[in-house]
Tab-separated table of C-alpha atoms in Angstrom:
chain	number	residue	atom	x	y	z
A	97	MET	CA	12.245	61.890	-0.222
A	98	PRO	CA	8.892	60.767	-1.692
A	99	LEU	CA	8.163	57.084	-1.581
A	100	THR	CA	8.173	55.178	-4.835
A	101	THR	CA	5.222	53.109	-5.957
A	102	ASP	CA	7.050	49.840	-5.225
A	103	ARG	CA	8.030	51.065	-1.769
A	104	LYS	CA	4.429	52.045	-0.996
A	105	ARG	CA	3.264	48.633	-2.158
A	106	GLN	CA	5.826	46.912	0.079
A	107	LEU	CA	4.796	48.991	3.097
A	108	THR	CA	1.119	48.300	2.435
A	109	THR	CA	1.787	44.577	2.168
A	110	ALA	CA	3.835	44.617	5.375
A	111	ALA	CA	1.074	46.496	7.214
A	112	LEU	CA	-1.518	43.966	6.086
A	113	VAL	CA	0.616	40.934	6.916
A	114	ALA	CA	1.981	42.210	10.245
A	115	PRO	CA	-1.146	41.574	12.408
A	116	ALA	CA	-1.519	37.988	11.173
A	117	GLY	CA	2.225	37.412	11.448
A	118	LEU	CA	2.265	38.728	15.019
A	119	TRP	CA	-0.729	36.572	15.930
A	120	LEU	CA	0.917	33.437	14.510
A	121	PHE	CA	4.200	34.225	16.227
A	122	VAL	CA	2.613	34.765	19.645
A	123	PHE	CA	0.071	31.924	19.565
A	124	LEU	CA	1.843	29.375	17.348
A	125	VAL	CA	5.603	29.855	17.194
A	126	LEU	CA	6.186	30.783	20.859
A	127	PRO	CA	4.049	27.901	22.256
A	128	PHE	CA	5.829	25.467	19.955
A	129	MET	CA	9.203	26.764	21.128
A	130	ALA	CA	8.043	26.264	24.720
A	131	MET	CA	7.031	22.687	23.897
A	132	VAL	CA	10.455	22.008	22.406
A	133	VAL	CA	12.101	23.285	25.596
A	134	PHE	CA	9.764	21.211	27.777
A	135	ALA	CA	10.431	18.101	25.648
A	136	PHE	CA	14.080	18.082	26.735
A	137	GLY	CA	13.260	18.635	30.410
A	138	GLU	CA	12.165	16.393	33.261
A	139	ARG	CA	8.964	15.954	35.209
A	140	ALA	CA	9.047	17.855	38.488
A	141	PRO	CA	8.330	15.805	41.644
A	142	GLU	CA	4.962	17.526	42.081
A	143	GLY	CA	4.251	17.370	38.349
A	144	GLY	CA	4.818	19.836	35.554
A	145	TYR	CA	8.212	20.851	34.201
A	146	GLN	CA	11.667	20.836	35.708
A	147	ALA	CA	14.573	22.366	33.808
A	148	ALA	CA	17.040	19.820	32.423
A	149	PHE	CA	18.554	18.650	29.161
A	150	THR	CA	17.803	15.018	28.433
A	151	PHE	CA	16.520	12.857	25.612
A	152	ALA	CA	14.744	10.553	28.041
A	153	GLN	CA	11.291	11.763	27.000
A	154	PHE	CA	11.936	10.881	23.371
A	155	ALA	CA	13.420	7.543	24.433
A	156	ASN	CA	10.133	6.808	26.247
A	157	LEU	CA	8.008	7.403	23.132
A	158	PRO	CA	7.643	3.614	22.538
A	159	SER	CA	5.604	3.471	25.758
A	160	ARG	CA	2.879	5.294	23.809
A	161	ALA	CA	3.278	3.075	20.752
A	162	ALA	CA	-0.379	1.970	20.920
A	163	ALA	CA	-1.604	5.553	20.573
A	164	PHE	CA	0.743	6.187	17.650
A	165	TRP	CA	-0.235	2.915	16.007
A	166	ASN	CA	-3.972	3.536	16.342
A	167	THR	CA	-3.630	7.063	15.008
A	168	MET	CA	-1.387	6.132	12.089
A	169	MET	CA	-3.673	3.256	11.097
A	170	ILE	CA	-7.122	4.734	11.638
A	171	ALA	CA	-6.388	8.255	10.348
A	172	PRO	CA	-5.489	7.146	6.780
A	173	VAL	CA	-8.382	4.662	6.713
A	174	GLY	CA	-10.762	7.383	7.881
A	175	ALA	CA	-9.428	9.775	5.234
A	176	PHE	CA	-9.870	7.096	2.559
A	177	LEU	CA	-13.462	6.417	3.622
A	178	CYS	CA	-14.153	10.165	3.573
A	179	LEU	CA	-12.750	10.275	0.048
A	180	ILE	CA	-14.912	7.358	-1.116
A	181	VAL	CA	-18.049	9.094	0.155
A	182	ALA	CA	-17.038	12.652	-0.710
A	183	TYR	CA	-15.983	12.264	-4.334
A	184	PRO	CA	-19.390	11.191	-5.720
A	185	VAL	CA	-21.051	13.983	-3.730
A	186	ALA	CA	-18.587	16.602	-5.000
A	187	TYR	CA	-18.895	15.230	-8.557
A	188	TYR	CA	-22.668	15.505	-8.473
A	189	LEU	CA	-22.610	19.000	-6.980
A	190	SER	CA	-20.116	20.399	-9.469
A	191	ILE	CA	-21.048	18.615	-12.703
A	192	LYS	CA	-24.424	16.891	-12.528
A	193	SER	CA	-26.505	19.148	-10.283
A	194	ASN	CA	-28.788	21.877	-11.587
A	195	PRO	CA	-26.892	25.215	-11.376
A	196	LYS	CA	-30.124	26.768	-10.139
A	197	TYR	CA	-30.000	24.705	-6.922
A	198	ARG	CA	-26.243	24.192	-6.656
A	199	LEU	CA	-25.674	26.879	-4.040
A	200	VAL	CA	-28.416	25.414	-1.847
A	201	LEU	CA	-26.918	21.935	-2.111
A	202	VAL	CA	-23.438	23.190	-1.292
A	203	SER	CA	-24.867	25.033	1.703
A	204	LEU	CA	-26.363	21.772	2.967
A	205	VAL	CA	-22.879	20.274	2.983
A	206	VAL	CA	-21.662	23.082	5.243
A	207	VAL	CA	-24.708	23.064	7.553
A	208	PRO	CA	-23.279	20.379	9.918
A	209	PHE	CA	-20.481	22.801	10.831
A	210	TRP	CA	-23.101	25.093	12.310
A	211	THR	CA	-23.586	22.573	15.114
A	212	SER	CA	-20.931	21.682	17.659
A	213	LEU	CA	-19.002	18.497	16.911
A	214	LEU	CA	-19.516	17.538	20.551
A	215	VAL	CA	-23.308	17.610	20.168
A	216	ARG	CA	-23.199	15.635	16.920
A	217	THR	CA	-20.871	13.051	18.437
A	218	TYR	CA	-23.178	12.626	21.441
A	219	ALA	CA	-26.010	11.984	18.977
A	220	TRP	CA	-23.977	9.155	17.442
A	221	MET	CA	-23.311	7.783	20.929
A	222	TYR	CA	-27.076	7.394	21.371
A	223	ILE	CA	-27.569	5.938	17.881
A	224	LEU	CA	-24.807	3.360	18.317
A	225	GLY	CA	-25.509	2.741	22.011
A	226	SER	CA	-27.677	0.083	23.592
A	227	ARG	CA	-30.854	2.140	23.053
A	228	GLY	CA	-30.150	2.789	19.394
A	229	ILE	CA	-29.370	0.419	16.533
A	230	PRO	CA	-28.486	-2.577	18.789
A	231	ASN	CA	-31.910	-2.236	20.441
A	232	LEU	CA	-33.642	-2.266	17.043
A	233	LEU	CA	-31.616	-5.300	15.978
A	234	GLY	CA	-32.559	-7.044	19.227
A	235	MET	CA	-36.262	-6.614	18.350
A	236	ILE	CA	-35.763	-8.735	15.228
A	237	GLY	CA	-33.735	-11.402	16.999
A	238	ILE	CA	-30.203	-10.152	16.394
A	239	GLU	CA	-28.807	-9.775	19.892
A	240	ASP	CA	-25.487	-9.029	21.561
A	241	VAL	CA	-24.469	-6.512	18.912
A	242	ARG	CA	-21.978	-3.936	20.154
A	243	LEU	CA	-21.368	-0.935	17.941
A	244	LEU	CA	-20.225	1.700	20.432
A	245	ASN	CA	-16.664	1.701	21.810
A	246	THR	CA	-15.257	0.003	18.712
A	247	PRO	CA	-12.891	1.103	15.923
A	248	GLY	CA	-15.870	0.954	13.554
A	249	ALA	CA	-17.732	3.525	15.651
A	250	VAL	CA	-14.675	5.791	15.617
A	251	LEU	CA	-14.390	5.481	11.829
A	252	LEU	CA	-18.082	6.281	11.451
A	253	GLY	CA	-17.669	9.381	13.600
A	254	ILE	CA	-14.616	10.423	11.589
A	255	VAL	CA	-16.434	10.129	8.272
A	256	TYR	CA	-19.430	12.027	9.596
A	257	GLY	CA	-17.379	14.761	11.236
A	258	TYR	CA	-14.774	15.332	8.527
A	259	LEU	CA	-16.764	14.671	5.356
A	260	PRO	CA	-17.371	18.383	4.525
A	261	LEU	CA	-13.614	19.033	4.709
A	262	MET	CA	-13.142	16.404	2.017
A	263	ILE	CA	-16.080	17.438	-0.159
A	264	MET	CA	-15.282	21.139	-0.497
A	265	PRO	CA	-11.717	20.939	-1.938
A	266	ILE	CA	-12.815	18.287	-4.441
A	267	TYR	CA	-15.874	20.347	-5.338
A	268	VAL	CA	-13.741	23.440	-5.965
A	269	SER	CA	-11.329	21.418	-8.114
A	270	LEU	CA	-14.144	19.920	-10.202
A	271	GLU	CA	-15.939	23.262	-10.445
A	272	LYS	CA	-12.895	24.695	-12.242
A	273	LEU	CA	-12.855	21.801	-14.710
A	274	ASP	CA	-13.171	22.951	-18.314
A	275	ARG	CA	-16.388	21.357	-19.569
A	276	ARG	CA	-15.103	21.565	-23.138
A	277	LEU	CA	-12.639	18.789	-22.319
A	278	LEU	CA	-15.512	16.508	-21.383
A	279	GLU	CA	-17.414	17.450	-24.530
A	280	ALA	CA	-14.334	16.856	-26.695
A	281	SER	CA	-13.811	13.461	-25.103
A	282	ALA	CA	-17.423	12.499	-25.847
A	283	ASP	CA	-17.143	13.780	-29.429
A	284	LEU	CA	-14.073	11.604	-29.953
A	285	GLY	CA	-16.060	8.542	-28.937
A	286	ALA	CA	-14.758	8.028	-25.409
A	287	LYS	CA	-17.116	6.308	-23.008
A	288	PRO	CA	-18.107	8.098	-19.788
A	289	VAL	CA	-15.966	5.768	-17.670
A	290	SER	CA	-12.939	6.406	-19.876
A	291	THR	CA	-13.565	10.162	-19.755
A	292	PHE	CA	-13.736	10.053	-15.984
A	293	PHE	CA	-10.483	8.153	-15.479
A	294	ARG	CA	-8.539	9.957	-18.227
A	295	ILE	CA	-9.753	13.540	-17.745
A	296	THR	CA	-11.966	14.191	-14.728
A	297	LEU	CA	-10.045	12.247	-12.089
A	298	PRO	CA	-6.521	13.416	-13.041
A	299	LEU	CA	-7.596	17.074	-13.168
A	300	SER	CA	-9.318	16.779	-9.784
A	301	LEU	CA	-6.380	15.137	-8.028
A	302	PRO	CA	-5.076	18.423	-6.526
A	303	GLY	CA	-8.448	18.810	-4.782
A	304	VAL	CA	-8.327	15.175	-3.696
A	305	MET	CA	-4.865	15.587	-2.213
A	306	THR	CA	-5.957	18.790	-0.487
A	307	GLY	CA	-8.900	17.035	1.148
A	308	VAL	CA	-6.869	13.990	2.149
A	309	ALA	CA	-4.128	16.165	3.652
A	310	LEU	CA	-6.598	18.303	5.600
A	311	VAL	CA	-8.432	15.300	7.027
A	312	ILE	CA	-5.321	13.313	7.940
A	313	ILE	CA	-3.568	16.304	9.536
A	314	LEU	CA	-6.590	17.081	11.720
A	315	LEU	CA	-7.104	13.407	12.586
A	316	LEU	CA	-3.539	13.091	13.844
A	317	GLY	CA	-4.512	15.348	16.750
A	318	GLU	CA	-8.106	14.159	17.147
A	319	TYR	CA	-9.300	13.657	20.726
A	320	LEU	CA	-13.074	13.993	20.950
A	321	ILE	CA	-14.257	11.274	18.550
A	322	PRO	CA	-12.066	8.413	19.874
A	323	GLN	CA	-12.793	9.485	23.443
A	324	LEU	CA	-16.584	9.428	23.062
A	325	LEU	CA	-17.163	6.784	20.381
A	326	GLY	CA	-14.133	4.681	21.283
A	327	GLY	CA	-14.804	4.756	25.021
A	328	GLY	CA	-11.111	4.794	25.888
A	329	LYS	CA	-10.571	1.528	24.014
A	330	VAL	CA	-9.431	3.281	20.827
A	331	PHE	CA	-6.580	5.484	22.017
A	332	PHE	CA	-5.294	8.289	19.769
A	333	ILE	CA	-2.281	10.569	20.209
A	334	GLY	CA	-4.668	13.325	21.256
A	335	ASN	CA	-5.924	11.139	24.088
A	336	ALA	CA	-2.351	10.430	25.177
A	337	LEU	CA	-1.605	14.168	25.275
A	338	VAL	CA	-4.641	14.896	27.437
A	339	ASP	CA	-3.651	12.094	29.809
A	340	LEU	CA	-0.058	13.295	30.128
A	341	PHE	CA	-0.774	17.006	30.511
A	342	LEU	CA	-3.927	16.912	32.638
A	343	GLN	CA	-3.873	13.576	34.474
A	344	SER	CA	-0.224	12.561	34.915
A	345	ARG	CA	1.027	16.159	34.734
A	346	ASN	CA	4.056	14.875	32.850
A	347	TRP	CA	4.573	17.944	30.697
A	348	PRO	CA	7.982	16.935	29.265
A	349	SER	CA	6.683	13.584	28.052
A	350	GLY	CA	3.566	15.192	26.596
A	351	SER	CA	5.688	17.863	24.913
A	352	ALA	CA	7.927	15.208	23.364
A	353	ILE	CA	4.866	13.480	21.889
A	354	ALA	CA	3.482	16.823	20.684
A	355	VAL	CA	6.764	17.764	18.997
A	356	THR	CA	6.908	14.354	17.353
A	357	LEU	CA	3.327	14.813	16.175
A	358	VAL	CA	4.193	18.182	14.624
A	359	VAL	CA	7.115	16.580	12.783
A	360	VAL	CA	4.818	13.845	11.491
A	361	VAL	CA	2.267	16.432	10.328
A	362	VAL	CA	4.975	18.370	8.469
A	363	LEU	CA	6.147	15.157	6.797
A	364	VAL	CA	2.581	14.221	5.798
A	365	LEU	CA	2.004	17.700	4.402
A	366	SER	CA	5.289	17.611	2.473
A	367	VAL	CA	4.524	14.214	0.981
A	368	ALA	CA	1.003	15.310	0.036
A	369	MET	CA	2.315	18.459	-1.647
A	370	HIS	CA	4.926	16.432	-3.512
A	371	ILE	CA	2.341	13.939	-4.751
A	372	ALA	CA	-0.079	16.710	-5.723
A	373	TRP	CA	2.695	18.459	-7.624
A	374	LYS	CA	3.629	15.241	-9.433
A	375	VAL	CA	0.090	14.392	-10.500
A	376	SER	CA	-0.823	17.932	-11.497
A	377	GLY	CA	2.466	18.712	-13.253
A	378	SER	CA	2.621	22.108	-11.567
A	379	ARG	CA	3.960	23.595	-8.393
A	380	GLN	CA	0.951	25.856	-8.040
A	381	VAL	CA	-0.841	23.559	-5.620
A	382	GLU	CA	-2.232	24.827	-2.337
A	383	LEU	CA	-3.095	22.401	0.430
A	384	VAL	CA	-4.128	24.857	3.120
């Protein structure tokens, strides 16, 4: 029996989706299922995992309350600072910049991703360290200034490292903005500030929520920036996971934290999608 057009389309779609679906199942779903199993187990005497069924690992989550607290406090603040810096940049690129040079300017935003985050973070360690800005301040009489190994240094590293992820979604949202709305607002006598808050900002909110969600979700598992710029004094969930899996070899406890982190990420993503849907008045909002 010859295949119908709809059947051919379904088979073609399945063939295209199957490789990605298999990849996600093998490298995402199966590891997560293993973590869930480990989370209800016990630590073996020599370290690692020992089969059991207990909620003890989840009951011990308060012992890592400092890591959760630091992450839940610094991640939103870092995302907000990224937003404050990113929005004017995205606004200029999409609306004010010369279209002739726009592609070059957008490329400059992406250029930092061409260099390893590790290398860029080490550069900030030197800048904020005793031979960097504190040394320059000491030359003019301002001594005993410590910038490295502080929450401020971690926030600076977060803004620097994650800024492009905030700029691009906002830029795309503003790029799609109908310029005729801005012209109509000006023709009706609205001031630029009023036009921005009544037209530009509301229509760009889906891009804003996309950027905020991306940055916060990635920050919830951040390890490198707090480790290098925080010097172990600013402890994130990612740092706790490394300590439990590699140092303490307490895989069940680390798995319990990881599962809890995944649940938190899903909740953050759901809330962000809900807010984006509310402010945009449409369900056609993509966050990732």
